[in-house]
Coordinates of N, CA and C in Angstrom, one line a residue:
Chain A
G66 N 0.8 -1.2 0.0 CA 0.0 0.0 0.0 C 0.9 1.3 0.0
E67 N 0.2 2.4 0.0 CA 0.9 3.6 -0.1 C 1.5 3.9 1.3
D68 N 2.7 4.4 1.4 CA 3.3 4.8 2.7 C 4.3 5.9 2.5
V69 N 4.4 6.7 3.5 CA 5.4 7.8 3.4 C 6.2 7.8 4.7
E70 N 7.5 7.7 4.6 CA 8.4 7.5 5.8 C 9.3 8.7 6.0
Q71 N 9.4 9.2 7.2 CA 10.4 10.3 7.5 C 10.8 10.1 8.9
S72 N 12.0 10.6 9.2 CA 12.6 10.5 10.6 C 11.8 11.4 11.5
L73 N 11.7 11.1 12.8 CA 10.8 11.8 13.7 C 11.5 13.1 14.2
F74 N 12.8 13.1 14.3 CA 13.4 14.3 15.0 C 14.7 14.8 14.2
L75 N 14.9 16.1 14.2 CA 16.1 16.6 13.6 C 16.5 17.9 14.5
S76 N 17.8 17.9 14.9 CA 18.3 19.1 15.6 C 19.3 19.8 14.7
V77 N 19.2 21.1 14.6 CA 20.1 21.9 13.8 C 20.5 23.2 14.5
R78 N 21.7 23.6 14.3 CA 22.1 24.9 14.9 C 21.6 26.1 14.1
E79 N 21.2 27.1 14.8 CA 20.7 28.3 14.1 C 21.8 28.8 13.1
G80 N 21.3 29.1 11.9 CA 22.2 29.6 10.9 C 22.7 28.5 10.0
D81 N 22.7 27.3 10.4 CA 23.0 26.1 9.5 C 21.9 25.8 8.6
S82 N 22.1 24.9 7.7 CA 21.1 24.4 6.8 C 20.4 23.2 7.4
S83 N 19.1 23.0 7.3 CA 18.4 21.9 7.7 C 18.0 21.1 6.5
V84 N 18.2 19.7 6.6 CA 17.7 18.9 5.5 C 16.8 17.8 6.1
I85 N 15.6 17.8 5.7 CA 14.6 16.8 6.1 C 14.3 15.9 5.0
N86 N 14.4 14.6 5.2 CA 14.3 13.6 4.2 C 13.0 12.8 4.3
C87 N 12.6 12.2 3.2 CA 11.3 11.5 3.2 C 11.4 10.5 2.0
T88 N 10.9 9.3 2.3 CA 10.7 8.3 1.2 C 9.3 7.9 1.1
Y89 N 8.9 7.6 -0.1 CA 7.5 7.2 -0.4 C 7.5 6.0 -1.3
T90 N 6.3 5.3 -1.3 CA 6.3 4.0 -2.0 C 5.5 4.0 -3.3
D91 N 4.6 5.0 -3.5 CA 3.7 5.0 -4.7 C 4.4 5.6 -5.9
S92 N 4.8 4.7 -6.8 CA 5.6 5.2 -8.0 C 4.7 6.1 -8.9
S93 N 3.4 6.0 -8.7 CA 2.5 6.8 -9.6 C 2.1 8.1 -9.0
S94 N 2.8 8.5 -7.9 CA 2.5 9.8 -7.2 C 2.7 10.9 -8.2
T95 N 1.7 11.8 -8.2 CA 1.7 12.9 -9.2 C 2.4 14.2 -8.6
Y96 N 2.0 14.5 -7.3 CA 2.6 15.6 -6.6 C 3.1 15.2 -5.3
L97 N 4.1 15.9 -4.8 CA 4.7 15.6 -3.5 C 4.7 17.0 -2.8
Y98 N 4.4 17.0 -1.5 CA 4.2 18.2 -0.7 C 5.1 18.2 0.6
W99 N 5.4 19.4 1.0 CA 5.9 19.7 2.3 C 5.0 20.6 3.1
Y100 N 4.5 20.2 4.2 CA 3.7 21.0 5.1 C 4.4 21.4 6.4
K101 N 4.1 22.5 7.0 CA 4.7 22.9 8.3 C 3.6 23.0 9.3
Q102 N 3.9 22.5 10.5 CA 2.9 22.7 11.6 C 3.6 23.3 12.8
E103 N 3.2 24.5 13.2 CA 3.7 25.1 14.4 C 2.9 24.6 15.6
P104 N 3.4 24.8 16.8 CA 2.7 24.2 18.0 C 1.3 24.7 18.1
G105 N 0.4 23.8 18.4 CA -1.0 24.1 18.6 C -1.8 24.6 17.4
A106 N -1.2 24.4 16.2 CA -1.8 25.0 15.0 C -2.1 23.9 13.9
G107 N -2.8 24.3 12.9 CA -3.0 23.4 11.8 C -1.8 23.3 10.9
L108 N -1.9 22.5 9.8 CA -0.8 22.4 8.9 C -0.9 23.5 7.8
Q109 N 0.3 24.0 7.4 CA 0.4 25.0 6.4 C 1.2 24.5 5.3
L110 N 0.7 24.6 4.0 CA 1.4 24.1 2.9 C 2.6 25.0 2.6
L111 N 3.8 24.4 2.6 CA 5.0 25.2 2.4 C 5.3 25.2 0.9
T112 N 5.3 24.1 0.3 CA 5.7 24.0 -1.1 C 5.3 22.6 -1.7
Y113 N 5.2 22.5 -3.0 CA 5.0 21.2 -3.6 C 5.8 21.1 -4.9
I114 N 6.0 19.8 -5.3 CA 6.7 19.6 -6.5 C 6.0 18.6 -7.4
F115 N 6.0 18.8 -8.7 CA 5.3 17.9 -9.6 C 6.3 16.7 -9.8
S116 N 5.8 15.6 -10.1 CA 6.7 14.4 -10.1 C 7.6 14.3 -11.3
N117 N 7.4 15.2 -12.3 CA 8.4 15.2 -13.4 C 9.5 16.2 -13.3
M118 N 9.5 16.9 -12.1 CA 10.6 17.8 -11.8 C 11.6 17.2 -10.8
D119 N 12.8 17.6 -10.8 CA 13.7 17.1 -9.8 C 14.2 18.1 -8.8
M120 N 13.8 19.4 -9.0 CA 14.2 20.4 -8.0 C 13.2 21.6 -8.1
K121 N 13.0 22.2 -7.0 CA 12.2 23.4 -6.9 C 12.8 24.3 -5.8
Q122 N 13.0 25.6 -6.1 CA 13.6 26.5 -5.1 C 12.6 27.6 -4.9
D123 N 12.5 28.0 -3.6 CA 11.6 29.1 -3.2 C 12.2 29.8 -2.0
Q124 N 12.9 30.8 -2.3 CA 13.6 31.6 -1.2 C 14.6 30.7 -0.5
R125 N 14.4 30.5 0.8 CA 15.3 29.6 1.6 C 15.0 28.1 1.5
L126 N 13.9 27.8 0.8 CA 13.5 26.4 0.7 C 14.0 25.8 -0.7
T127 N 14.6 24.6 -0.6 CA 14.9 23.8 -1.8 C 14.3 22.4 -1.7
V128 N 13.5 22.0 -2.6 CA 13.0 20.7 -2.6 C 13.7 19.9 -3.7
L129 N 14.2 18.7 -3.3 CA 14.9 17.8 -4.3 C 14.1 16.5 -4.4
L130 N 13.8 16.0 -5.6 CA 13.1 14.8 -5.8 C 13.9 13.8 -6.6
N131 N 14.1 12.6 -6.1 CA 14.7 11.5 -6.8 C 13.7 10.5 -7.0
K132 N 13.1 10.6 -8.2 CA 11.9 9.7 -8.5 C 12.3 8.2 -8.6
K133 N 13.5 8.0 -9.0 CA 14.0 6.6 -9.2 C 14.1 5.9 -7.8
D134 N 14.6 6.7 -6.8 CA 14.7 6.1 -5.4 C 13.5 6.5 -4.6
K135 N 12.5 7.2 -5.1 CA 11.3 7.6 -4.4 C 11.8 8.4 -3.1
H136 N 12.6 9.3 -3.3 CA 13.2 10.1 -2.2 C 12.9 11.6 -2.4
L137 N 12.4 12.2 -1.4 CA 12.1 13.6 -1.4 C 12.9 14.3 -0.2
S138 N 13.4 15.5 -0.5 CA 14.1 16.2 0.7 C 13.7 17.7 0.6
L139 N 13.7 18.3 1.8 CA 13.5 19.7 2.0 C 14.7 20.3 2.7
R140 N 15.3 21.2 2.0 CA 16.5 21.9 2.6 C 16.0 23.3 3.0
I141 N 16.3 23.7 4.2 CA 16.0 25.1 4.7 C 17.3 25.7 4.9
A142 N 17.7 26.8 4.1 CA 18.9 27.5 4.3 C 18.8 28.5 5.5
D143 N 20.0 28.7 6.1 CA 20.1 29.7 7.2 C 18.9 29.5 8.2
T144 N 18.9 28.4 8.8 CA 17.7 28.0 9.7 C 17.6 29.0 10.8
Q145 N 16.4 29.5 11.1 CA 16.1 30.4 12.1 C 15.2 29.8 13.2
T146 N 15.1 30.5 14.4 CA 14.3 29.9 15.4 C 12.8 29.8 15.0
G147 N 12.4 30.6 14.1 CA 11.0 30.5 13.6 C 10.7 29.3 12.8
D148 N 11.8 28.6 12.4 CA 11.6 27.4 11.6 C 11.3 26.2 12.5
S149 N 11.4 26.4 13.8 CA 11.1 25.3 14.7 C 9.7 24.9 14.6
A150 N 9.4 23.6 14.2 CA 8.1 23.1 13.8 C 8.2 21.7 13.5
I151 N 7.0 21.1 13.2 CA 6.9 19.7 12.6 C 6.7 19.9 11.1
Y152 N 7.5 19.1 10.4 CA 7.4 19.2 8.9 C 6.9 17.8 8.4
F153 N 5.8 17.9 7.6 CA 5.2 16.7 7.1 C 5.5 16.6 5.6
C154 N 5.9 15.4 5.2 CA 6.0 15.1 3.8 C 4.7 14.4 3.4
A155 N 4.3 14.6 2.1 CA 3.0 14.0 1.7 C 3.1 13.7 0.2
E156 N 2.3 12.7 -0.2 CA 2.2 12.4 -1.6 C 0.8 12.3 -2.1
R157 N 0.5 12.8 -3.3 CA -0.8 12.6 -3.9 C -0.7 11.3 -4.7
G158 N -1.5 10.3 -4.3 CA -1.4 9.0 -4.9 C -2.3 8.8 -6.0
R159 N -2.4 7.5 -6.4 CA -3.1 7.2 -7.7 C -4.6 7.4 -7.5
D160 N -5.2 7.4 -6.3 CA -6.6 7.6 -6.1 C -6.8 9.1 -5.8
D161 N -5.8 9.9 -6.0 CA -5.9 11.4 -5.8 C -6.0 11.8 -4.4
K162 N -5.9 10.9 -3.4 CA -5.9 11.2 -2.0 C -4.4 11.5 -1.6
I163 N -4.3 12.4 -0.6 CA -3.0 12.8 -0.1 C -2.6 12.0 1.1
I164 N -1.5 11.3 1.1 CA -1.0 10.5 2.2 C 0.1 11.2 2.9
F165 N 0.0 11.3 4.2 CA 1.0 12.1 5.0 C 2.0 11.2 5.7
G166 N 3.2 11.6 5.8 CA 4.2 11.0 6.7 C 3.8 11.4 8.2
K167 N 4.6 10.8 9.1 CA 4.3 11.1 10.5 C 4.9 12.4 11.0
G168 N 5.7 13.0 10.2 CA 6.2 14.4 10.6 C 7.6 14.3 11.2
T169 N 8.4 15.3 10.9 CA 9.8 15.4 11.5 C 9.8 16.7 12.3
R170 N 10.1 16.5 13.6 CA 10.1 17.7 14.5 C 11.5 18.3 14.4
L171 N 11.6 19.5 13.9 CA 12.8 20.3 13.8 C 13.1 21.1 15.0
H172 N 14.2 20.9 15.7 CA 14.6 21.6 16.9 C 15.8 22.5 16.5
I173 N 15.8 23.7 16.9 CA 16.8 24.7 16.6 C 17.7 24.9 17.8
L174 N 19.0 24.6 17.7 CA 19.9 24.8 18.8 C 20.5 26.2 18.7
P175 N 20.7 26.9 19.8 CA 21.2 28.3 19.8 C 22.7 28.3 19.4
Chain B
D75 N -11.7 37.2 3.8 CA -10.7 36.2 3.3 C -11.3 34.8 3.4
G76 N -11.0 33.9 2.4 CA -11.5 32.6 2.5 C -10.7 31.7 3.5
G77 N -11.3 30.8 4.1 CA -10.5 29.9 5.0 C -11.4 28.8 5.5
I78 N -10.8 28.1 6.5 CA -11.5 27.0 7.1 C -11.4 27.2 8.6
T79 N -12.6 27.1 9.3 CA -12.6 27.5 10.7 C -13.1 26.3 11.5
Q80 N -12.3 26.0 12.5 CA -12.7 24.9 13.5 C -13.0 25.5 14.8
S81 N -14.1 25.0 15.4 CA -14.4 25.5 16.7 C -15.0 24.3 17.6
P82 N -14.8 24.3 18.9 CA -14.0 25.3 19.6 C -12.5 25.0 19.5
K83 N -11.6 25.8 20.0 CA -10.2 25.5 20.0 C -9.9 24.4 21.0
Y84 N -10.5 24.5 22.2 CA -10.3 23.5 23.3 C -11.7 23.0 23.7
L85 N -11.8 21.7 23.9 CA -13.0 21.1 24.3 C -12.7 20.0 25.3
F86 N -13.6 20.0 26.4 CA -13.4 19.0 27.4 C -14.7 18.1 27.4
R87 N -14.4 16.8 27.6 CA -15.6 15.9 27.5 C -15.5 15.0 28.7
K88 N -16.7 14.8 29.3 CA -16.8 13.8 30.4 C -16.9 12.4 29.9
E89 N -16.6 11.4 30.6 CA -16.7 10.0 30.2 C -18.2 9.8 29.9
G90 N -18.4 9.1 28.8 CA -19.8 8.7 28.4 C -20.6 9.8 27.6
Q91 N -19.9 10.9 27.4 CA -20.6 12.0 26.6 C -20.3 12.0 25.2
N92 N -21.2 12.4 24.3 CA -20.9 12.7 22.9 C -20.6 14.2 22.8
V93 N -19.6 14.5 22.0 CA -19.3 15.9 21.7 C -19.2 16.1 20.2
T94 N -19.5 17.3 19.7 CA -19.4 17.6 18.3 C -18.4 18.7 18.0
L95 N -17.5 18.5 17.1 CA -16.5 19.4 16.7 C -17.0 20.0 15.4
S96 N -16.9 21.4 15.3 CA -17.4 22.1 14.1 C -16.3 22.3 13.1
C97 N -16.6 22.2 11.8 CA -15.6 22.6 10.8 C -16.4 23.3 9.6
E98 N -16.1 24.5 9.3 CA -16.8 25.3 8.3 C -15.7 25.9 7.4
Q99 N -16.0 25.8 6.0 CA -15.1 26.4 5.1 C -15.9 27.3 4.1
N100 N -15.3 28.4 3.7 CA -15.9 29.3 2.7 C -15.0 29.4 1.4
L101 N -14.3 28.3 1.2 CA -13.4 28.2 0.0 C -14.1 27.6 -1.2
N102 N -15.3 27.2 -1.1 CA -16.0 26.5 -2.1 C -15.4 25.2 -2.5
H103 N -14.7 24.5 -1.5 CA -14.1 23.3 -1.8 C -15.1 22.1 -1.7
D104 N -14.9 21.2 -2.6 CA -15.8 20.0 -2.7 C -15.6 19.0 -1.6
A105 N -14.3 18.8 -1.3 CA -14.0 17.7 -0.4 C -13.6 18.2 1.0
M106 N -13.9 17.4 2.0 CA -13.6 17.8 3.4 C -13.1 16.5 4.1
Y107 N -12.2 16.7 5.1 CA -11.6 15.6 5.8 C -11.4 15.9 7.3
W108 N -11.5 14.8 8.1 CA -11.2 14.9 9.5 C -10.0 13.9 9.8
Y109 N -9.0 14.5 10.5 CA -7.8 13.8 10.9 C -7.7 13.9 12.5
R110 N -7.1 12.8 13.0 CA -6.8 12.8 14.4 C -5.3 12.8 14.5
Q111 N -4.7 13.6 15.4 CA -3.2 13.7 15.6 C -2.9 13.4 17.0
D112 N -2.1 12.4 17.2 CA -1.5 12.0 18.5 C 0.0 12.2 18.4
P113 N 0.7 12.5 19.5 CA 2.2 12.6 19.4 C 2.9 11.4 18.8
G114 N 3.7 11.7 17.9 CA 4.5 10.6 17.2 C 3.7 9.7 16.3
Q115 N 2.4 10.0 16.1 CA 1.5 9.1 15.3 C 1.2 9.8 13.9
G116 N 1.6 11.0 13.8 CA 1.3 11.7 12.5 C -0.2 12.0 12.5
L117 N -0.7 12.0 11.2 CA -2.2 12.3 11.0 C -2.9 11.0 10.6
R118 N -4.0 10.7 11.3 CA -4.7 9.5 10.9 C -6.1 9.9 10.4
L119 N -6.5 9.4 9.3 CA -7.8 9.9 8.6 C -9.0 9.2 9.3
I120 N -9.9 10.0 9.7 CA -11.1 9.5 10.4 C -12.3 9.3 9.4
Y121 N -12.7 10.4 8.7 CA -13.7 10.3 7.7 C -13.4 11.4 6.7
Y122 N -13.9 11.2 5.5 CA -13.8 12.2 4.4 C -15.1 12.2 3.6
S123 N -15.3 13.3 2.9 CA -16.5 13.5 2.1 C -16.0 14.3 0.9
Q124 N -16.4 13.8 -0.3 CA -16.1 14.4 -1.6 C -17.3 15.2 -2.2
I125 N -18.5 14.9 -1.6 CA -19.6 15.6 -2.1 C -20.7 15.7 -1.0
V126 N -21.6 16.6 -1.1 CA -22.7 16.8 -0.1 C -23.5 15.5 -0.1
N127 N -23.8 15.1 1.2 CA -24.7 14.0 1.5 C -24.0 12.6 1.2
D128 N -22.7 12.7 1.1 CA -21.9 11.4 1.0 C -20.6 11.5 1.7
F129 N -20.2 10.4 2.4 CA -18.9 10.4 3.1 C -18.4 9.0 3.2
Q130 N -17.1 8.9 3.5 CA -16.5 7.5 3.6 C -15.7 7.4 4.8
K131 N -15.6 6.2 5.3 CA -14.8 6.0 6.5 C -13.3 6.0 6.1
G132 N -12.5 6.6 7.0 CA -11.1 6.6 6.9 C -10.5 5.4 7.6
D133 N -9.3 5.5 8.1 CA -8.6 4.4 8.7 C -9.0 4.1 10.2
I134 N -9.6 5.2 10.8 CA -9.9 5.0 12.3 C -11.3 5.5 12.6
A135 N -12.3 5.1 11.8 CA -13.7 5.7 11.9 C -14.4 5.2 13.2
E136 N -14.0 4.1 13.8 CA -14.8 3.6 14.9 C -14.9 4.6 16.1
G137 N -16.1 4.8 16.5 CA -16.3 5.7 17.6 C -16.6 7.2 17.2
Y138 N -16.6 7.4 15.9 CA -16.8 8.7 15.4 C -18.0 8.7 14.4
S139 N -18.7 9.8 14.2 CA -19.7 10.0 13.1 C -19.6 11.4 12.5
V140 N -20.0 11.5 11.3 CA -20.0 12.8 10.6 C -21.3 12.9 9.8
S141 N -21.5 14.2 9.3 CA -22.6 14.5 8.4 C -22.1 15.5 7.4
R142 N -22.7 15.5 6.2 CA -22.3 16.5 5.2 C -23.6 17.0 4.5
E143 N -24.4 17.8 5.3 CA -25.6 18.3 4.8 C -25.5 19.5 3.9
K144 N -24.4 20.2 4.1 CA -24.1 21.4 3.4 C -22.6 21.4 2.9
K145 N -22.4 22.0 1.7 CA -21.0 21.9 1.2 C -20.0 22.6 2.1
E146 N -20.4 23.6 2.9 CA -19.5 24.4 3.7 C -19.2 23.7 5.0
S147 N -20.0 22.7 5.4 CA -19.9 22.2 6.8 C -19.7 20.7 6.9
F148 N -18.8 20.3 7.8 CA -18.5 18.9 8.0 C -18.3 18.6 9.5
P149 N -19.3 18.6 10.3 CA -19.1 18.4 11.7 C -18.7 16.9 12.1
L150 N -17.9 16.8 13.1 CA -17.5 15.5 13.6 C -18.0 15.3 15.0
T151 N -18.7 14.1 15.2 CA -19.2 13.8 16.5 C -18.3 12.7 17.1
V152 N -17.7 12.9 18.3 CA -17.0 11.9 19.0 C -17.9 11.3 20.0
T153 N -18.2 10.0 19.7 CA -19.3 9.3 20.6 C -18.6 8.7 21.8
S154 N -19.5 8.2 22.7 CA -19.0 7.6 23.9 C -18.4 6.2 23.6
A155 N -18.5 5.7 22.3 CA -17.9 4.5 21.9 C -16.4 4.6 21.7
Q156 N -16.0 5.9 21.5 CA -14.5 6.1 21.3 C -13.9 6.1 22.6
K157 N -13.1 5.1 22.9 CA -12.5 4.9 24.2 C -11.4 5.8 24.6
N158 N -10.7 6.3 23.6 CA -9.5 7.1 23.9 C -9.6 8.4 23.0
P159 N -10.5 9.3 23.3 CA -10.7 10.4 22.4 C -9.8 11.6 22.6
T160 N -9.0 11.6 23.7 CA -8.1 12.7 23.9 C -7.1 12.8 22.8
A161 N -7.1 13.9 22.0 CA -6.2 14.1 20.9 C -6.4 15.5 20.3
F162 N -5.7 15.8 19.3 CA -5.8 17.0 18.5 C -6.5 16.7 17.2
Y163 N -7.6 17.3 16.9 CA -8.4 17.0 15.7 C -8.2 18.1 14.7
L164 N -7.9 17.7 13.5 CA -7.7 18.6 12.4 C -8.7 18.4 11.2
C165 N -9.3 19.4 10.8 CA -10.2 19.4 9.6 C -9.5 20.0 8.4
A166 N -9.7 19.5 7.2 CA -9.1 20.0 6.0 C -10.1 20.0 4.9
S167 N -9.8 20.7 3.8 CA -10.7 20.8 2.7 C -9.8 20.9 1.4
S168 N -10.4 20.5 0.3 CA -9.7 20.6 -1.0 C -10.7 20.6 -2.1
M169 N -10.2 21.1 -3.3 CA -11.0 20.9 -4.5 C -10.8 19.5 -4.9
V170 N -11.8 18.9 -5.5 CA -11.7 17.6 -6.2 C -11.3 17.9 -7.6
A171 N -10.0 17.9 -7.9 CA -9.5 18.3 -9.2 C -8.3 17.4 -9.6
R172 N -8.6 16.4 -10.3 CA -7.6 15.4 -10.6 C -6.5 16.1 -11.5
G173 N -5.3 15.6 -11.2 CA -4.2 16.1 -12.0 C -3.7 17.5 -11.7
T174 N -4.1 18.0 -10.6 CA -3.6 19.3 -10.2 C -2.7 19.2 -9.0
G175 N -2.0 20.2 -8.7 CA -1.1 20.2 -7.5 C -1.8 20.7 -6.2
L176 N -3.1 20.9 -6.3 CA -3.8 21.5 -5.2 C -3.7 20.6 -4.0
G177 N -3.2 21.2 -2.9 CA -3.1 20.4 -1.7 C -4.3 20.6 -0.8
Y178 N -4.3 20.2 0.4 CA -5.4 20.4 1.4 C -5.1 21.7 2.1
T179 N -6.2 22.4 2.5 CA -6.2 23.5 3.4 C -6.6 23.1 4.7
F180 N -5.9 23.4 5.8 CA -6.2 22.9 7.1 C -6.8 24.0 8.0
G181 N -7.7 23.6 8.9 CA -8.1 24.5 10.0 C -7.0 24.5 11.1
S182 N -7.3 25.3 12.1 CA -6.3 25.4 13.2 C -6.4 24.4 14.3
G183 N -7.4 23.5 14.2 CA -7.5 22.4 15.1 C -8.3 22.6 16.3
T184 N -8.8 21.5 16.9 CA -9.5 21.4 18.2 C -8.8 20.4 19.0
R185 N -8.5 20.9 20.2 CA -7.8 19.9 21.2 C -8.9 19.4 22.1
L186 N -9.2 18.1 22.1 CA -10.2 17.5 22.9 C -9.5 16.7 24.0
T187 N -10.1 17.0 25.2 CA -9.5 16.3 26.4 C -10.7 15.7 27.2
V188 N -10.5 14.4 27.6 CA -11.5 13.7 28.4 C -11.1 14.0 29.9
V189 N -12.1 14.5 30.6 CA -11.9 14.8 32.1 C -12.7 13.8 33.0

């Protein structure tokens, strides 16, 4: 079945780059997404990438997609304290539903 | 501004009570979803609806019920049959538009606690 896997925790020093990784199983995924959740809030769409692209950049965010390995990553340059949140990877599968990973909690060290 | 509103933000339930969580959207979205979030468990789909007067069970529907009488509204009732209802509940909506990159829009959540 469809599944999205990501590590649960990541600690990064302020000013460094953060790289959050994700793997998915559905080779027919059309779109892949990154969502951000701040404490006590809902999920906010950060960015998405179409499956025929291998990279997308938006200011401090870079998304890399390796379709052969079914691997997606989100790089946050110059990580700030405001980037502290849970980041969810998600894929839009063959039935058009979006499947979410369990989320990676990003902790920023001073 | 269009958006999706969940209320209340915090809700307390006594043992054996049913409670209803509200979700309203003015985005003209066709589909609506209810998720439950527990620490370390990610999002688990409870129910979803792609059209008015129709809805489907998700992965953890037992102990929950929904209705979709209006396009804008998708309330979730947590019944007394749900033995462990303490969690953060998230509502989402989306257009039903195959082949597009449109994601889900989420509400700000309701935290339900059993007392």
